[in-house]
Amino acid sequence: MKEAIKQHYVYILRCADHTLYTGYTDNVEKRIAAHAAGKGAKYTRGRGPLVLMHQEAYLTKREALQREREIKSWNREKKEMLIQNNRGGRHETTT
């Protein structure tokens, strides 16, 4: 039996106060639910509803964490450009 290939994700959430949060996970749905339940990052607690604006998949945790670090170093304008440029591939989910 073949094992499923585990993917790792970098995602960007838009909070109700219009700030952006960038994170890493190996299960986007589960992580978004944790944020919505107030069990995610301290930053997102009390800032809902949250909207998933962007996500990228990687085969290794290392690649995903490197990308997360890169995106977190960007200013807001650059993050907004990433979101706009990948609009067709994003999933918007409100929590």
XYZ file of N, CA and C in Angstrom:
285
model
N 0.834 -1.168 0.000
C 0.000 0.000 0.000
C 0.889 1.247 0.000
N 0.560 2.209 -0.842
C 1.350 3.432 -0.945
C 1.013 4.380 0.205
N 2.058 5.025 0.711
C 1.854 6.042 1.729
C 1.556 7.370 1.043
N 0.662 8.123 1.633
C 0.353 9.441 1.094
C 1.555 10.358 1.316
N 1.816 11.182 0.336
C 2.905 12.149 0.461
C 2.412 13.295 1.332
N 3.122 13.541 2.399
C 2.743 14.613 3.310
C 3.218 15.937 2.736
N 2.312 16.888 2.687
C 2.678 18.210 2.202
C 2.746 19.185 3.364
N 3.480 20.226 3.150
C 3.663 21.279 4.145
C 3.237 22.587 3.495
N 2.595 23.438 4.267
C 1.977 24.636 3.705
C 2.406 25.908 4.425
N 2.476 26.964 3.653
C 2.610 28.320 4.161
C 1.304 29.003 3.786
N 0.745 29.751 4.717
C -0.544 30.385 4.447
C -0.539 31.815 4.978
N -1.439 32.614 4.405
C -1.621 33.990 4.869
C -3.093 34.176 5.195
N -3.352 34.659 6.406
C -4.710 34.970 6.843
C -4.882 36.479 6.894
N -6.094 36.928 6.556
C -6.439 38.329 6.786
C -7.350 38.346 8.008
N -6.973 39.135 8.995
C -7.760 39.252 10.220
C -8.838 40.319 10.031
N -9.814 40.339 10.942
C -10.910 41.303 10.856
C -10.410 42.744 10.914
N -9.276 42.966 11.581
C -8.716 44.322 11.648
C -7.832 44.635 10.434
N -7.901 43.771 9.419
C -7.208 43.915 8.134
C -5.700 43.684 8.206
N -5.208 43.192 9.324
C -3.803 42.814 9.397
C -3.635 41.441 8.749
N -2.401 41.109 8.414
C -2.098 39.826 7.784
C -1.269 38.973 8.732
N -1.580 37.685 8.768
C -0.820 36.738 9.582
C -0.297 35.647 8.657
N 0.984 35.352 8.724
C 1.603 34.303 7.918
C 1.994 33.157 8.833
N 1.676 31.927 8.411
C 2.001 30.771 9.235
C 2.368 29.550 8.418
N 2.760 28.500 9.136
C 3.141 27.208 8.560
C 2.251 26.129 9.176
N 1.934 25.105 8.385
C 1.199 23.951 8.891
C 1.373 22.772 7.948
N 1.010 21.589 8.428
C 0.957 20.428 7.537
C -0.496 20.033 7.277
N -1.445 20.819 7.834
C -2.867 20.571 7.613
C -3.592 21.914 7.703
N -3.876 22.502 6.555
C -4.441 23.852 6.513
C -5.804 23.914 7.195
N -6.695 22.992 6.872
C -8.041 23.030 7.452
C -7.999 22.948 8.975
N -7.197 22.031 9.481
C -7.080 21.854 10.932
C -6.483 23.098 11.591
N -5.495 23.689 10.962
C -4.844 24.873 11.526
C -5.777 26.075 11.525
N -6.543 26.249 10.449
C -7.496 27.362 10.383
C -8.552 27.192 11.471
N -9.017 25.956 11.662
C -9.996 25.679 12.719
C -9.414 26.007 14.093
N -8.138 25.697 14.295
C -7.487 26.016 15.571
C -7.432 27.529 15.780
N -7.089 28.268 14.732
C -7.079 29.733 14.832
C -8.477 30.232 15.199
N -9.496 29.717 14.519
C -10.873 30.158 14.744
C -11.337 29.859 16.169
N -10.834 28.768 16.738
C -11.215 28.371 18.098
C -10.383 29.084 19.164
N -9.487 29.962 18.737
C -8.642 30.678 19.687
C -7.473 29.858 20.190
N -7.190 28.744 19.515
C -6.099 27.862 19.923
C -4.915 27.934 18.964
N -4.980 28.847 18.017
C -3.868 29.034 17.091
C -2.866 30.004 17.695
N -2.226 30.756 16.867
C -1.234 31.733 17.319
C -1.885 32.807 18.188
N -1.155 33.291 19.167
C -1.666 34.356 20.035
C -2.089 35.568 19.213
N -1.360 35.831 18.143
C -1.646 37.009 17.322
C -3.069 36.996 16.779
N -3.576 35.841 16.381
C -4.892 35.782 15.740
C -6.045 35.722 16.738
N -5.764 35.480 18.004
C -6.835 35.399 19.014
C -7.532 36.746 19.136
N -8.845 36.711 19.018
C -9.628 37.929 19.135
C -9.603 38.806 17.901
N -9.007 38.331 16.824
C -8.923 39.122 15.593
C -9.807 38.558 14.486
N -10.698 37.629 14.817
C -11.565 37.006 13.825
C -12.741 37.896 13.491
N -13.467 37.570 12.425
C -13.247 36.374 11.608
C -11.969 36.487 10.770
N -11.427 35.336 10.460
C -10.197 35.227 9.684
C -10.520 34.728 8.287
N -9.785 35.221 7.303
C -9.985 34.792 5.919
C -8.660 34.253 5.385
N -8.687 33.020 4.883
C -7.501 32.438 4.255
C -7.342 33.088 2.891
N -6.267 33.850 2.724
C -6.062 34.609 1.500
C -5.096 33.943 0.533
N -4.193 33.123 1.063
C -3.149 32.561 0.213
C -2.578 31.325 0.884
N -2.219 30.338 0.059
C -1.491 29.181 0.579
C -0.578 28.636 -0.504
N 0.538 28.071 -0.066
C 1.511 27.448 -0.958
C 1.868 26.097 -0.370
N 2.022 25.091 -1.223
C 2.360 23.739 -0.772
C 3.816 23.415 -1.100
N 4.459 22.702 -0.182
C 5.846 22.268 -0.345
C 5.964 20.809 0.058
N 6.939 20.121 -0.513
C 7.145 18.711 -0.199
C 7.904 18.507 1.103
N 8.692 19.500 1.509
C 9.450 19.343 2.746
C 9.117 20.459 3.733
N 9.215 20.112 4.994
C 8.979 21.085 6.057
C 10.003 22.210 5.974
N 11.224 21.840 5.672
C 12.301 22.828 5.589
C 11.988 23.908 4.556
N 11.555 23.493 3.367
C 11.218 24.467 2.317
C 10.091 25.390 2.774
N 9.070 24.796 3.376
C 7.922 25.587 3.820
C 8.325 26.588 4.899
N 9.139 26.157 5.852
C 9.569 27.060 6.919
C 10.466 28.178 6.387
N 11.291 27.859 5.386
C 12.120 28.898 4.767
C 11.243 29.938 4.077
N 10.216 29.462 3.385
C 9.306 30.376 2.689
C 8.506 31.213 3.690
N 8.060 30.581 4.773
C 7.340 31.323 5.809
C 8.216 32.461 6.342
N 9.452 32.159 6.650
C 10.390 33.165 7.157
C 10.562 34.296 6.141
N 10.685 33.912 4.856
C 10.846 34.920 3.805
C 9.638 35.852 3.756
N 8.445 35.273 3.709
C 7.224 36.088 3.618
C 7.068 36.964 4.857
N 7.366 36.423 6.031
C 7.248 37.209 7.263
C 8.192 38.413 7.267
N 9.271 38.343 6.516
C 10.220 39.463 6.469
C 9.747 40.580 5.535
N 8.739 40.299 4.723
C 8.242 41.280 3.764
C 7.378 42.328 4.448
N 7.284 43.494 3.784
C 6.346 44.504 4.260
C 4.941 44.147 3.756
N 3.963 44.855 4.270
C 2.562 44.569 3.940
C 2.292 44.683 2.433
N 2.864 45.697 1.809
C 2.637 45.920 0.379
C 3.070 44.704 -0.448
N 4.214 44.148 -0.123
C 4.715 42.992 -0.866
C 3.827 41.766 -0.633
N 3.337 41.594 0.586
C 2.421 40.478 0.882
C 1.112 40.642 0.105
N 0.612 41.874 0.052
C -0.628 42.144 -0.697
C -0.433 41.850 -2.183
N 0.747 42.158 -2.712
C 1.032 41.856 -4.117
C 1.034 40.348 -4.351
N 1.608 39.589 -3.438
C 1.602 38.133 -3.546
C 0.170 37.618 -3.572
N -0.652 38.121 -2.686
C -2.059 37.708 -2.629
C -2.763 38.051 -3.934
N -2.580 39.275 -4.420
C -3.228 39.710 -5.668
C -2.764 38.897 -6.874
N -1.470 38.648 -6.968
C -0.916 37.932 -8.120
C -1.335 36.472 -8.165
N -1.690 35.908 -7.041
C -2.088 34.501 -6.987
C -3.561 34.338 -6.676
N -4.323 35.342 -7.011
C -5.744 35.349 -6.675
C -6.488 34.131 -7.205
N -6.160 33.675 -8.397
C -6.850 32.529 -8.978
C -6.598 31.235 -8.230
N -5.465 31.123 -7.531
C -5.125 29.888 -6.858
C -5.397 29.877 -5.368
N -5.976 30.945 -4.864
C -6.181 30.999 -3.415
C -7.548 30.454 -3.030
N -7.646 30.108 -1.799
C -8.906 29.632 -1.237
C -9.301 30.620 -0.156
N -10.449 31.254 -0.307
C -10.908 32.165 0.733
C -11.858 31.401 1.634
N -11.515 31.322 2.883
C -12.336 30.637 3.867
C -12.456 31.540 5.073
N -13.665 31.869 5.457
C -13.872 32.705 6.629
C -14.079 31.819 7.833
N -13.419 32.165 8.932
C -13.579 31.401 10.174
C -14.056 32.306 11.279
